[in-house]
């Protein structure tokens, strides 16, 4: 497998990594311009730029880049002076961070979810769909998505999330919507939305409060979800929701 | 050709029409429930619900519906009393208006235009693309769109528009963008937007003002176009623009 094939696999798997490319070298250096290495978040590697102290320095710079606001960085190394390497020479390395795509989990596999899934995939979210009904939650209806044939509330309770998770709740049943929200709202997330009218939204807030969801968690709820563009059809509603998801993603990582 | 095939053709051609369906009939009526007739804006017909005074009444009701805010209407006719028809009986007719889809004309056939075209088609705009460059403005790149291999500024000057026309200006060249806008802004439209940064927007406003575009026309310009969701990639930018187009369409005809 070439390094590019490995990179393609990492992207398909939704994994974050930093790609380091030698862009200049002078004197006696272990690697020539174009040499590449991939550094994963756990420090593991694909490819090499020569090993030893210089590789260690690149790995360190890559790990710093993972948590830095910028997406790229250029690293200059003077092999002899700074690193005590005997081969001499100078290398410039370009580092580029590839963040893992944000995951969108759709609870409910109805008409709106199908449109949201297709459009969200198109703008590079990874998409998971959860519904217990096999006639709705099928790979045919959701190509390119992870499809889980499970009760949405069970999945919501069991999942562990982080601040980059997006959740859209659109099940076929209001009590089920509510059970899913009760489980999701206390968990970390970038976005939790539920489909429905302004009236349904108010009712839901009251019921969730009554069910003991704390005010801080309740503030996370976007309901009605989607930007207020007057959307009516499933395809239009998907545009309004995915526009809001992009807004959340871009405000979270403006340079991505 | 069945009436449904004729309706499908009208929709494909982007034409407005009212479909009249007999939903109840009692006594001696010329047509039974399910009978259908299509009325076009010019009063021409497809199908029939029996001819004569009753058909005349339905055509009149349909023509009123074209300019009414509501989308549907039910018409009850007592054939004997009101219409002086000898056959007697009573008919209830359901009228449904199908508005012509709004037309979106894209000036420039680049990457963003391609994404906008596909998404706008998906949410039921009719899409025309204008670009003089055959390698960009091809039917392969814009399936389902009308593709015009013309200079965008020439087309902008020549076209006649109405209050339901949407224009997105995304040519490969700023002076060309400006020439297109100079031609479009004085014409009637629902939407005129030009792609670009806030700085480009300010420069454009100044240049258009200097070129003699009147203040009222200049106010029509949406620049930067698209909802402010932080969109960066062509696919994301398309979501922001189409979301704005839906907003304009839905605010123009809330019940559509």
CSV table of C-alpha atoms in Angstrom, one decimal:
chain,number,residue,atom,x,y,z
A,1,UNK,CA,0.0,0.0,0.0
A,2,UNK,CA,1.4,3.4,-1.0
A,3,UNK,CA,1.4,6.2,1.6
A,4,UNK,CA,-1.3,8.0,-0.4
A,5,UNK,CA,-3.5,4.8,-0.2
A,6,UNK,CA,-2.9,4.8,3.6
A,7,UNK,CA,-3.9,8.4,3.8
A,8,UNK,CA,-7.0,7.7,1.8
A,9,UNK,CA,-7.9,4.9,4.2
A,10,UNK,CA,-7.3,7.2,7.2
A,11,UNK,CA,-9.6,9.8,5.7
A,12,UNK,CA,-12.3,7.1,4.9
A,13,UNK,CA,-12.0,6.0,8.5
A,14,UNK,CA,-12.5,9.5,9.7
A,15,UNK,CA,-9.2,9.7,11.5
A,16,UNK,CA,-7.2,12.8,12.3
A,17,UNK,CA,-3.5,13.0,11.2
A,18,UNK,CA,-0.7,15.3,10.3
A,19,UNK,CA,1.1,14.9,7.0
A,20,UNK,CA,4.7,15.9,7.1
A,21,UNK,CA,6.4,16.6,3.8
A,22,UNK,CA,10.1,17.4,3.3
A,23,UNK,CA,10.0,20.6,1.1
A,24,UNK,CA,13.7,21.6,1.1
A,25,UNK,CA,16.9,19.8,2.0
A,26,UNK,CA,20.5,20.9,1.7
A,27,UNK,CA,23.7,19.2,2.5
A,28,UNK,CA,23.7,15.6,3.7
A,29,UNK,CA,20.2,14.9,4.8
A,30,UNK,CA,18.5,11.5,5.3
A,31,UNK,CA,15.5,12.4,3.1
A,32,UNK,CA,15.0,14.4,-0.1
A,33,UNK,CA,12.2,16.9,-0.9
A,34,UNK,CA,8.9,15.1,-1.3
A,35,UNK,CA,9.6,12.5,1.4
A,36,UNK,CA,6.5,12.1,3.5
A,37,UNK,CA,5.4,10.8,6.9
A,38,UNK,CA,2.0,10.7,8.5
A,39,UNK,CA,1.7,11.2,12.3
A,40,UNK,CA,-1.5,10.0,14.0
A,41,UNK,CA,-2.8,11.5,17.2
A,42,UNK,CA,-1.4,8.7,19.3
A,43,UNK,CA,2.0,9.3,17.9
A,44,UNK,CA,2.0,6.3,15.6
A,45,UNK,CA,3.5,6.7,12.1
A,46,UNK,CA,3.0,5.8,8.5
A,47,UNK,CA,6.0,6.3,6.2
A,48,UNK,CA,9.2,7.9,7.4
A,49,UNK,CA,11.4,11.0,7.0
A,50,UNK,CA,14.6,9.2,8.1
A,51,UNK,CA,14.2,8.2,11.7
A,52,UNK,CA,16.3,9.3,14.7
A,53,UNK,CA,16.3,12.7,16.3
A,54,UNK,CA,14.8,14.5,13.3
A,55,UNK,CA,11.8,12.2,13.2
A,56,UNK,CA,11.3,12.7,16.9
A,57,UNK,CA,11.3,16.5,16.4
A,58,UNK,CA,8.7,16.2,13.6
A,59,UNK,CA,6.5,14.0,15.7
A,60,UNK,CA,6.6,16.5,18.5
A,61,UNK,CA,5.7,19.4,16.2
A,62,UNK,CA,2.9,17.3,14.7
A,63,UNK,CA,1.5,16.6,18.1
A,64,UNK,CA,1.6,20.3,19.0
A,65,UNK,CA,-0.2,21.0,15.7
A,66,UNK,CA,-3.1,18.7,16.6
A,67,UNK,CA,-4.2,21.1,19.4
A,68,UNK,CA,-3.1,24.4,17.7
A,69,UNK,CA,-5.5,26.7,16.0
A,70,UNK,CA,-3.7,26.8,12.7
A,71,UNK,CA,-3.8,24.0,10.2
A,72,UNK,CA,-0.3,24.1,8.8
A,73,UNK,CA,3.2,24.8,10.0
A,74,UNK,CA,6.7,24.8,8.6
A,75,UNK,CA,9.5,23.3,10.6
A,76,UNK,CA,13.2,24.0,9.9
A,77,UNK,CA,15.8,21.7,11.2
A,78,UNK,CA,19.6,22.1,11.2
A,79,UNK,CA,20.7,18.6,11.6
A,80,UNK,CA,24.2,19.2,12.9
A,81,UNK,CA,23.8,22.1,15.3
A,82,UNK,CA,20.5,21.4,16.9
A,83,UNK,CA,20.1,17.7,16.8
A,84,UNK,CA,23.6,16.3,17.2
A,85,UNK,CA,23.2,14.2,14.1
A,86,UNK,CA,26.4,13.4,12.3
A,87,UNK,CA,25.0,13.5,8.7
A,88,UNK,CA,24.9,17.4,8.6
A,89,UNK,CA,22.7,19.4,6.3
A,90,UNK,CA,19.4,21.2,6.7
A,91,UNK,CA,15.7,20.2,6.2
A,92,UNK,CA,12.5,22.1,5.9
A,93,UNK,CA,9.3,20.2,6.6
A,94,UNK,CA,5.8,21.2,5.8
A,95,UNK,CA,3.2,19.9,8.3
A,96,UNK,CA,-0.5,19.9,7.4
A,97,UNK,CA,-3.2,18.8,9.9
A,98,UNK,CA,-6.2,16.8,8.6
A,99,UNK,CA,-8.8,16.9,11.3
A,100,UNK,CA,-11.2,14.0,11.6
A,101,UNK,CA,-14.6,15.0,10.1
A,102,UNK,CA,-17.3,15.8,12.6
A,103,UNK,CA,-19.7,12.9,13.2
A,104,UNK,CA,-23.4,13.5,12.7
A,105,UNK,CA,-25.8,11.0,14.3
A,106,UNK,CA,-29.3,11.0,13.0
A,107,UNK,CA,-31.9,9.4,15.4
A,108,UNK,CA,-34.7,8.3,13.1
A,109,UNK,CA,-34.4,7.3,9.5
A,110,UNK,CA,-37.4,9.1,7.9
A,111,UNK,CA,-37.7,11.4,4.9
A,112,UNK,CA,-36.0,14.4,6.4
A,113,UNK,CA,-33.2,12.2,7.9
A,114,UNK,CA,-32.6,10.8,4.4
A,115,UNK,CA,-32.2,14.2,2.9
A,116,UNK,CA,-30.0,15.5,5.7
A,117,UNK,CA,-27.8,12.4,5.5
A,118,UNK,CA,-27.1,12.8,1.8
A,119,UNK,CA,-26.4,16.6,2.0
A,120,UNK,CA,-24.3,16.2,5.2
A,121,UNK,CA,-22.2,13.5,3.6
A,122,UNK,CA,-21.8,15.9,0.6
A,123,UNK,CA,-20.3,18.6,2.8
A,124,UNK,CA,-18.0,16.0,4.6
A,125,UNK,CA,-19.7,15.0,7.8
A,126,UNK,CA,-19.5,11.3,8.7
A,127,UNK,CA,-23.0,10.2,9.2
A,128,UNK,CA,-24.6,7.5,11.4
A,129,UNK,CA,-28.3,6.7,11.2
A,130,UNK,CA,-30.1,4.9,14.1
A,131,UNK,CA,-33.6,3.5,13.7
A,132,UNK,CA,-35.1,0.2,14.9
A,133,UNK,CA,-37.2,-0.1,11.7
A,134,UNK,CA,-35.3,-2.1,9.0
A,135,UNK,CA,-37.6,-0.9,6.2
A,136,UNK,CA,-36.5,2.7,7.0
A,137,UNK,CA,-32.9,2.3,8.2
A,138,UNK,CA,-31.4,0.5,5.3
A,139,UNK,CA,-28.1,0.9,3.5
A,140,UNK,CA,-30.0,1.4,0.3
A,141,UNK,CA,-31.8,4.5,1.7
A,142,UNK,CA,-28.6,5.8,3.4
A,143,UNK,CA,-25.7,5.1,1.0
A,144,UNK,CA,-22.3,6.0,2.5
A,145,UNK,CA,-23.7,6.1,6.1
A,146,UNK,CA,-23.2,3.9,9.0
A,147,UNK,CA,-26.7,2.4,9.6
A,148,UNK,CA,-27.5,1.0,13.1
A,149,UNK,CA,-30.7,-1.1,13.5
A,150,UNK,CA,-31.3,-0.2,17.1
A,151,UNK,CA,-33.7,1.5,19.3
A,152,UNK,CA,-32.7,5.2,19.1
A,153,UNK,CA,-33.2,5.8,22.8
A,154,UNK,CA,-31.0,2.8,23.7
A,155,UNK,CA,-28.3,4.0,21.4
A,156,UNK,CA,-28.5,7.6,22.8
A,157,UNK,CA,-28.1,6.3,26.3
A,158,UNK,CA,-25.2,4.0,25.5
A,159,UNK,CA,-23.1,6.2,23.3
A,160,UNK,CA,-20.1,8.2,24.5
A,161,UNK,CA,-19.7,11.5,22.7
A,162,UNK,CA,-17.3,14.5,22.6
A,163,UNK,CA,-17.5,18.2,21.8
A,164,UNK,CA,-17.4,17.5,18.1
A,165,UNK,CA,-20.5,15.3,18.0
A,166,UNK,CA,-23.6,16.5,16.2
A,167,UNK,CA,-27.0,15.0,16.9
A,168,UNK,CA,-30.3,15.4,14.9
A,169,UNK,CA,-33.4,13.9,16.4
A,170,UNK,CA,-36.1,13.1,13.9
A,171,UNK,CA,-37.8,9.8,15.0
A,172,UNK,CA,-41.3,8.9,14.0
A,173,UNK,CA,-42.6,9.3,17.5
A,174,UNK,CA,-42.6,12.3,20.0
A,175,UNK,CA,-42.1,10.3,23.2
A,176,UNK,CA,-39.2,8.5,21.5
A,177,UNK,CA,-37.8,12.0,20.4
A,178,UNK,CA,-38.0,13.0,24.0
A,179,UNK,CA,-36.3,9.8,25.4
A,180,UNK,CA,-33.5,10.4,23.0
A,181,UNK,CA,-33.1,14.0,24.0
A,182,UNK,CA,-33.1,13.2,27.7
A,183,UNK,CA,-30.2,10.9,27.1
A,184,UNK,CA,-28.3,13.2,24.7
A,185,UNK,CA,-28.6,16.6,26.3
A,186,UNK,CA,-26.4,15.9,29.4
A,187,UNK,CA,-23.6,14.5,27.1
A,188,UNK,CA,-20.9,16.6,25.4
A,189,UNK,CA,-21.8,17.7,21.9
A,190,UNK,CA,-21.4,20.4,19.3
A,191,UNK,CA,-25.1,20.3,18.2
A,192,UNK,CA,-28.3,18.7,19.5
A,193,UNK,CA,-31.4,19.5,17.5
A,194,UNK,CA,-34.9,18.1,17.3
A,195,UNK,CA,-37.2,18.6,14.4
A,196,UNK,CA,-40.6,20.2,14.8
A,197,UNK,CA,-42.7,23.3,15.1
A,198,UNK,CA,-42.1,26.1,17.6
A,199,UNK,CA,-45.0,24.7,19.6
A,200,UNK,CA,-43.5,21.3,19.8
A,201,UNK,CA,-40.3,22.9,20.8
A,202,UNK,CA,-41.9,24.7,23.8
A,203,UNK,CA,-43.7,21.5,24.9
A,204,UNK,CA,-40.4,19.6,24.7
A,205,UNK,CA,-38.5,22.1,26.8
A,206,UNK,CA,-41.2,21.9,29.5
A,207,UNK,CA,-41.2,18.1,29.5
A,208,UNK,CA,-37.5,17.8,29.5
A,209,UNK,CA,-37.3,20.3,32.4
A,210,UNK,CA,-39.9,18.2,34.2
A,211,UNK,CA,-37.9,15.1,33.5
A,212,UNK,CA,-35.0,16.6,35.3
A,213,UNK,CA,-32.7,17.8,32.5
A,214,UNK,CA,-30.6,20.6,33.9
A,215,UNK,CA,-30.9,24.1,32.6
A,216,UNK,CA,-27.4,24.2,31.2
A,217,UNK,CA,-28.0,20.9,29.3
A,218,UNK,CA,-31.4,22.2,28.1
A,219,UNK,CA,-29.7,25.3,26.6
A,220,UNK,CA,-27.9,23.0,24.2
A,221,UNK,CA,-31.2,22.1,22.5
A,222,UNK,CA,-31.7,23.6,19.1
A,223,UNK,CA,-35.4,23.4,18.5
A,224,UNK,CA,-36.9,24.1,16.0
A,225,UNK,CA,-33.6,22.9,14.4
A,226,UNK,CA,-32.3,24.4,11.2
A,227,UNK,CA,-31.9,28.0,10.1
A,228,UNK,CA,-35.2,29.9,9.8
A,229,UNK,CA,-35.5,30.0,6.0
A,230,UNK,CA,-39.1,29.0,5.8
A,231,UNK,CA,-38.2,25.4,4.7
A,232,UNK,CA,-41.2,23.1,4.0
A,233,UNK,CA,-40.2,20.1,2.0
A,234,UNK,CA,-37.8,17.5,3.3
A,235,UNK,CA,-35.1,18.6,0.8
A,236,UNK,CA,-35.6,22.3,1.9
A,237,UNK,CA,-35.5,21.3,5.6
A,238,UNK,CA,-32.3,19.4,5.0
A,239,UNK,CA,-30.7,22.6,3.5
A,240,UNK,CA,-31.8,24.6,6.6
A,241,UNK,CA,-30.4,21.9,9.0
A,242,UNK,CA,-27.1,21.3,7.2
A,243,UNK,CA,-26.6,25.1,6.8
A,244,UNK,CA,-26.8,25.3,10.7
A,245,UNK,CA,-24.5,22.3,11.1
A,246,UNK,CA,-21.9,24.0,8.8
A,247,UNK,CA,-22.3,27.2,10.9
A,248,UNK,CA,-21.6,25.2,14.0
A,249,UNK,CA,-18.6,23.4,12.5
A,250,UNK,CA,-17.1,26.6,11.0
A,251,UNK,CA,-17.5,28.6,14.2
A,252,UNK,CA,-15.9,25.7,16.2
A,253,UNK,CA,-12.8,25.6,13.9
A,254,UNK,CA,-12.7,28.7,11.7
A,255,UNK,CA,-9.6,27.7,9.8
A,256,UNK,CA,-10.4,24.1,9.1
B,1,UNK,CA,-50.9,11.1,-23.7
B,2,UNK,CA,-52.8,10.7,-20.4
B,3,UNK,CA,-53.7,13.8,-18.5
B,4,UNK,CA,-51.0,12.9,-15.9
B,5,UNK,CA,-48.4,12.7,-18.7
B,6,UNK,CA,-49.5,16.2,-19.8
B,7,UNK,CA,-49.2,17.4,-16.2
B,8,UNK,CA,-45.7,15.9,-16.0
B,9,UNK,CA,-44.8,17.7,-19.2
B,10,UNK,CA,-46.2,21.0,-17.8
B,11,UNK,CA,-44.1,20.6,-14.7
B,12,UNK,CA,-41.0,19.7,-16.6
B,13,UNK,CA,-41.5,22.8,-18.7
B,14,UNK,CA,-41.9,24.8,-15.6
B,15,UNK,CA,-45.4,26.1,-16.4
B,16,UNK,CA,-48.0,27.2,-13.9
B,17,UNK,CA,-51.4,25.6,-14.0
B,18,UNK,CA,-54.5,24.8,-11.8
B,19,UNK,CA,-55.6,21.2,-11.6
B,20,UNK,CA,-59.4,20.8,-11.1
B,21,UNK,CA,-60.7,17.5,-9.8
B,22,UNK,CA,-64.4,16.6,-9.4
B,23,UNK,CA,-64.5,15.3,-5.8
B,24,UNK,CA,-68.3,14.9,-5.4
B,25,UNK,CA,-71.2,14.7,-7.7
B,26,UNK,CA,-74.9,14.1,-7.1
B,27,UNK,CA,-77.8,13.8,-9.4
B,28,UNK,CA,-77.3,14.1,-13.1
B,29,UNK,CA,-73.9,15.6,-13.6
B,30,UNK,CA,-71.8,15.6,-16.7
B,31,UNK,CA,-68.7,14.2,-14.9
B,32,UNK,CA,-68.1,11.8,-12.0
B,33,UNK,CA,-65.7,12.1,-9.1
B,34,UNK,CA,-62.1,11.8,-10.2
B,35,UNK,CA,-62.7,13.7,-13.5
B,36,UNK,CA,-59.9,16.2,-14.0
B,37,UNK,CA,-59.2,19.3,-16.0
B,38,UNK,CA,-56.1,21.4,-16.2
B,39,UNK,CA,-56.4,25.2,-16.6
B,40,UNK,CA,-53.3,27.1,-17.8
B,41,UNK,CA,-52.7,30.8,-17.0
B,42,UNK,CA,-53.9,31.9,-20.5
B,43,UNK,CA,-57.1,30.0,-19.9
B,44,UNK,CA,-56.3,27.1,-22.2
B,45,UNK,CA,-57.3,23.6,-21.1
B,46,UNK,CA,-56.1,20.0,-20.9
B,47,UNK,CA,-58.8,17.4,-20.2
B,48,UNK,CA,-62.4,18.3,-19.5
B,49,UNK,CA,-65.0,18.3,-16.8
B,50,UNK,CA,-67.9,18.4,-19.1
B,51,UNK,CA,-67.9,21.6,-21.0
B,52,UNK,CA,-70.5,24.4,-21.0
B,53,UNK,CA,-71.4,26.7,-18.2
B,54,UNK,CA,-69.8,24.6,-15.5
B,55,UNK,CA,-66.5,24.4,-17.3
B,56,UNK,CA,-66.6,28.2,-17.7
B,57,UNK,CA,-67.2,28.6,-14.0
B,58,UNK,CA,-64.2,26.4,-13.2
B,59,UNK,CA,-62.0,28.2,-15.6
B,60,UNK,CA,-63.0,31.5,-13.9
B,61,UNK,CA,-62.3,30.1,-10.4
B,62,UNK,CA,-58.9,28.7,-11.6
B,63,UNK,CA,-57.9,32.1,-13.1
B,64,UNK,CA,-58.8,33.8,-9.8
B,65,UNK,CA,-56.7,31.2,-7.9
B,66,UNK,CA,-53.6,32.0,-9.9
B,67,UNK,CA,-53.4,35.5,-8.3
B,68,UNK,CA,-54.8,34.4,-4.9
B,69,UNK,CA,-52.6,33.8,-1.8
B,70,UNK,CA,-54.0,30.3,-1.2
B,71,UNK,CA,-52.9,27.3,-3.1
B,72,UNK,CA,-56.2,25.3,-3.1
B,73,UNK,CA,-59.9,26.1,-3.2
B,74,UNK,CA,-63.1,24.0,-3.3
B,75,UNK,CA,-65.9,25.1,-5.7
B,76,UNK,CA,-69.5,23.9,-5.3
B,77,UNK,CA,-71.8,24.2,-8.2
B,78,UNK,CA,-75.6,23.5,-8.4
B,79,UNK,CA,-76.0,22.9,-12.0
B,80,UNK,CA,-79.7,23.6,-12.3
B,81,UNK,CA,-80.2,26.7,-10.1
B,82,UNK,CA,-77.1,28.7,-10.8
B,83,UNK,CA,-76.1,27.7,-14.2
B,84,UNK,CA,-79.3,27.1,-16.0
B,85,UNK,CA,-78.0,23.7,-17.2
B,86,UNK,CA,-80.7,21.2,-17.9
B,87,UNK,CA,-78.9,18.1,-16.6
B,88,UNK,CA,-79.5,19.0,-13.0
B,89,UNK,CA,-77.4,17.7,-10.1
B,90,UNK,CA,-74.6,19.1,-8.0
B,91,UNK,CA,-70.8,19.0,-8.3
B,92,UNK,CA,-67.9,19.8,-6.0
B,93,UNK,CA,-64.6,20.5,-7.6
B,94,UNK,CA,-61.2,20.7,-5.9
B,95,UNK,CA,-58.8,23.3,-7.4
B,96,UNK,CA,-55.1,23.1,-6.8
B,97,UNK,CA,-52.6,25.6,-8.0
B,98,UNK,CA,-49.2,24.5,-9.3
B,99,UNK,CA,-47.0,27.5,-9.5
B,100,UNK,CA,-44.2,27.6,-12.0
B,101,UNK,CA,-40.9,26.9,-10.2
B,102,UNK,CA,-38.7,29.9,-9.7
B,103,UNK,CA,-36.0,30.2,-12.3
B,104,UNK,CA,-32.4,30.5,-11.1
B,105,UNK,CA,-29.9,31.8,-13.6
B,106,UNK,CA,-26.2,31.2,-12.8
B,107,UNK,CA,-23.8,33.6,-14.6
B,108,UNK,CA,-20.5,31.7,-14.7
B,109,UNK,CA,-20.2,27.9,-14.6
B,110,UNK,CA,-17.3,27.3,-12.2
B,111,UNK,CA,-17.1,25.0,-9.1
B,112,UNK,CA,-19.5,26.9,-6.9
B,113,UNK,CA,-22.0,27.3,-9.7
B,114,UNK,CA,-21.9,23.6,-10.3
B,115,UNK,CA,-22.7,22.9,-6.6
B,116,UNK,CA,-25.4,25.5,-6.5
B,117,UNK,CA,-27.0,24.2,-9.6
B,118,UNK,CA,-27.2,20.6,-8.3
B,119,UNK,CA,-28.6,21.6,-4.9
B,120,UNK,CA,-31.0,24.2,-6.4
B,121,UNK,CA,-32.4,21.6,-8.8
B,122,UNK,CA,-32.9,19.2,-5.9
B,123,UNK,CA,-35.1,21.8,-4.1
B,124,UNK,CA,-37.1,22.5,-7.3
B,125,UNK,CA,-35.6,25.5,-8.9
B,126,UNK,CA,-35.4,25.6,-12.7
B,127,UNK,CA,-31.7,26.3,-13.4
B,128,UNK,CA,-30.1,28.1,-16.3
B,129,UNK,CA,-26.3,28.3,-16.6
B,130,UNK,CA,-24.6,30.9,-18.8
B,131,UNK,CA,-20.9,30.9,-19.6
B,132,UNK,CA,-19.0,31.4,-22.8
B,133,UNK,CA,-16.4,28.7,-22.0
B,134,UNK,CA,-17.6,25.3,-23.4
B,135,UNK,CA,-15.2,23.4,-21.2
B,136,UNK,CA,-17.0,24.7,-18.1
B,137,UNK,CA,-20.6,25.2,-19.4
B,138,UNK,CA,-21.4,21.7,-20.5
B,139,UNK,CA,-24.4,19.5,-20.0
B,140,UNK,CA,-22.2,16.9,-18.5
B,141,UNK,CA,-21.2,19.3,-15.7
B,142,UNK,CA,-24.8,20.7,-15.3
B,143,UNK,CA,-27.2,17.8,-15.8
B,144,UNK,CA,-30.8,18.8,-15.7
B,145,UNK,CA,-30.0,22.5,-16.3
B,146,UNK,CA,-30.4,24.7,-19.4
B,147,UNK,CA,-26.9,25.5,-20.5
B,148,UNK,CA,-26.3,28.6,-22.6
B,149,UNK,CA,-22.9,29.0,-24.3
B,150,UNK,CA,-23.0,32.8,-24.3
B,151,UNK,CA,-21.2,35.7,-22.9
B,152,UNK,CA,-22.8,36.3,-19.4
B,153,UNK,CA,-22.9,40.1,-19.8
B,154,UNK,CA,-24.6,39.8,-23.2
B,155,UNK,CA,-27.1,37.4,-21.8
B,156,UNK,CA,-27.7,39.6,-18.8
B,157,UNK,CA,-28.4,42.6,-21.0
B,158,UNK,CA,-30.7,40.7,-23.4
B,159,UNK,CA,-32.9,38.8,-20.9
B,160,UNK,CA,-36.3,39.9,-19.7
B,161,UNK,CA,-37.1,39.0,-16.2
B,162,UNK,CA,-39.9,39.2,-13.6
B,163,UNK,CA,-40.2,39.4,-9.9
B,164,UNK,CA,-39.7,35.6,-9.5
B,165,UNK,CA,-36.3,35.5,-11.2
B,166,UNK,CA,-33.2,34.7,-9.2
B,167,UNK,CA,-29.7,35.5,-10.4
B,168,UNK,CA,-26.4,34.3,-9.0
B,169,UNK,CA,-23.3,35.9,-10.4
B,170,UNK,CA,-20.1,33.8,-10.1
B,171,UNK,CA,-18.1,34.4,-13.3
B,172,UNK,CA,-14.3,33.8,-13.4
B,173,UNK,CA,-13.6,37.5,-13.7
B,174,UNK,CA,-14.5,40.5,-11.6
B,175,UNK,CA,-15.0,43.0,-14.5
B,176,UNK,CA,-17.4,40.5,-16.0
B,177,UNK,CA,-19.2,40.0,-12.7
B,178,UNK,CA,-19.6,43.8,-12.6
B,179,UNK,CA,-20.9,44.1,-16.2
B,180,UNK,CA,-23.4,41.3,-15.5
B,181,UNK,CA,-24.6,43.1,-12.3
B,182,UNK,CA,-24.9,46.5,-14.1
B,183,UNK,CA,-27.3,44.8,-16.5
B,184,UNK,CA,-29.2,42.8,-13.9
B,185,UNK,CA,-29.8,45.2,-11.1
B,186,UNK,CA,-32.2,47.5,-12.9
B,187,UNK,CA,-34.4,44.6,-14.0
B,188,UNK,CA,-37.1,43.0,-11.9
B,189,UNK,CA,-35.9,40.1,-9.8
B,190,UNK,CA,-36.4,38.2,-6.5
B,191,UNK,CA,-32.7,37.8,-5.9
B,192,UNK,CA,-29.5,39.1,-7.3
B,193,UNK,CA,-26.3,37.9,-5.6
B,194,UNK,CA,-22.7,38.0,-6.4
B,195,UNK,CA,-20.1,35.8,-4.8
B,196,UNK,CA,-17.1,37.2,-2.9
B,197,UNK,CA,-15.7,38.5,0.2
B,198,UNK,CA,-17.1,41.5,2.2
B,199,UNK,CA,-14.3,43.6,0.7
B,200,UNK,CA,-15.1,42.7,-2.8
B,201,UNK,CA,-18.8,43.5,-2.0
B,202,UNK,CA,-17.9,47.0,-0.9
B,203,UNK,CA,-15.7,47.6,-3.9
B,204,UNK,CA,-18.5,46.4,-6.2
B,205,UNK,CA,-21.1,48.7,-4.6
B,206,UNK,CA,-18.8,51.7,-5.1
B,207,UNK,CA,-18.1,50.7,-8.7
B,208,UNK,CA,-21.8,50.1,-9.5
B,209,UNK,CA,-22.7,53.4,-8.0
B,210,UNK,CA,-20.0,55.1,-10.1
B,211,UNK,CA,-21.4,53.3,-13.2
B,212,UNK,CA,-24.7,54.9,-12.6
B,213,UNK,CA,-26.7,52.1,-11.0
B,214,UNK,CA,-29.5,53.7,-9.0
B,215,UNK,CA,-29.6,53.4,-5.2
B,216,UNK,CA,-32.9,51.5,-5.3
B,217,UNK,CA,-31.5,48.9,-7.8
B,218,UNK,CA,-28.2,48.7,-5.8
B,219,UNK,CA,-30.2,47.8,-2.7
B,220,UNK,CA,-31.3,44.6,-4.4
B,221,UNK,CA,-27.7,43.4,-4.5
B,222,UNK,CA,-26.9,40.5,-2.1
B,223,UNK,CA,-23.2,40.6,-1.6
B,224,UNK,CA,-21.6,38.6,-0.1
B,225,UNK,CA,-24.4,36.2,-1.2
B,226,UNK,CA,-25.5,33.3,0.9
B,227,UNK,CA,-26.4,33.0,4.6
B,228,UNK,CA,-23.4,33.8,6.9
B,229,UNK,CA,-22.6,30.3,8.0
B,230,UNK,CA,-18.9,30.4,7.6
B,231,UNK,CA,-19.0,28.3,4.4
B,232,UNK,CA,-15.6,27.7,2.8
B,233,UNK,CA,-15.8,24.8,0.3
B,234,UNK,CA,-17.8,25.0,-2.9
B,235,UNK,CA,-20.3,22.5,-1.5
B,236,UNK,CA,-20.7,24.5,1.8
B,237,UNK,CA,-21.0,27.8,-0.1
B,238,UNK,CA,-23.8,26.2,-2.2
B,239,UNK,CA,-25.7,25.3,1.0
B,240,UNK,CA,-25.4,28.9,2.2
B,241,UNK,CA,-26.6,30.3,-1.1
B,242,UNK,CA,-29.4,27.8,-1.7
B,243,UNK,CA,-30.6,28.3,1.9
B,244,UNK,CA,-30.9,32.0,1.1
B,245,UNK,CA,-32.7,31.3,-2.1
B,246,UNK,CA,-35.2,29.1,-0.2
B,247,UNK,CA,-35.7,31.9,2.3
B,248,UNK,CA,-36.5,34.3,-0.5
B,249,UNK,CA,-38.8,31.9,-2.2
B,250,UNK,CA,-40.7,31.0,0.9
B,251,UNK,CA,-41.1,34.6,2.1
B,252,UNK,CA,-42.4,35.5,-1.4
B,253,UNK,CA,-45.0,32.7,-1.3
B,254,UNK,CA,-45.5,31.4,2.2
B,255,UNK,CA,-48.1,28.9,1.4
B,256,UNK,CA,-46.5,27.4,-1.7
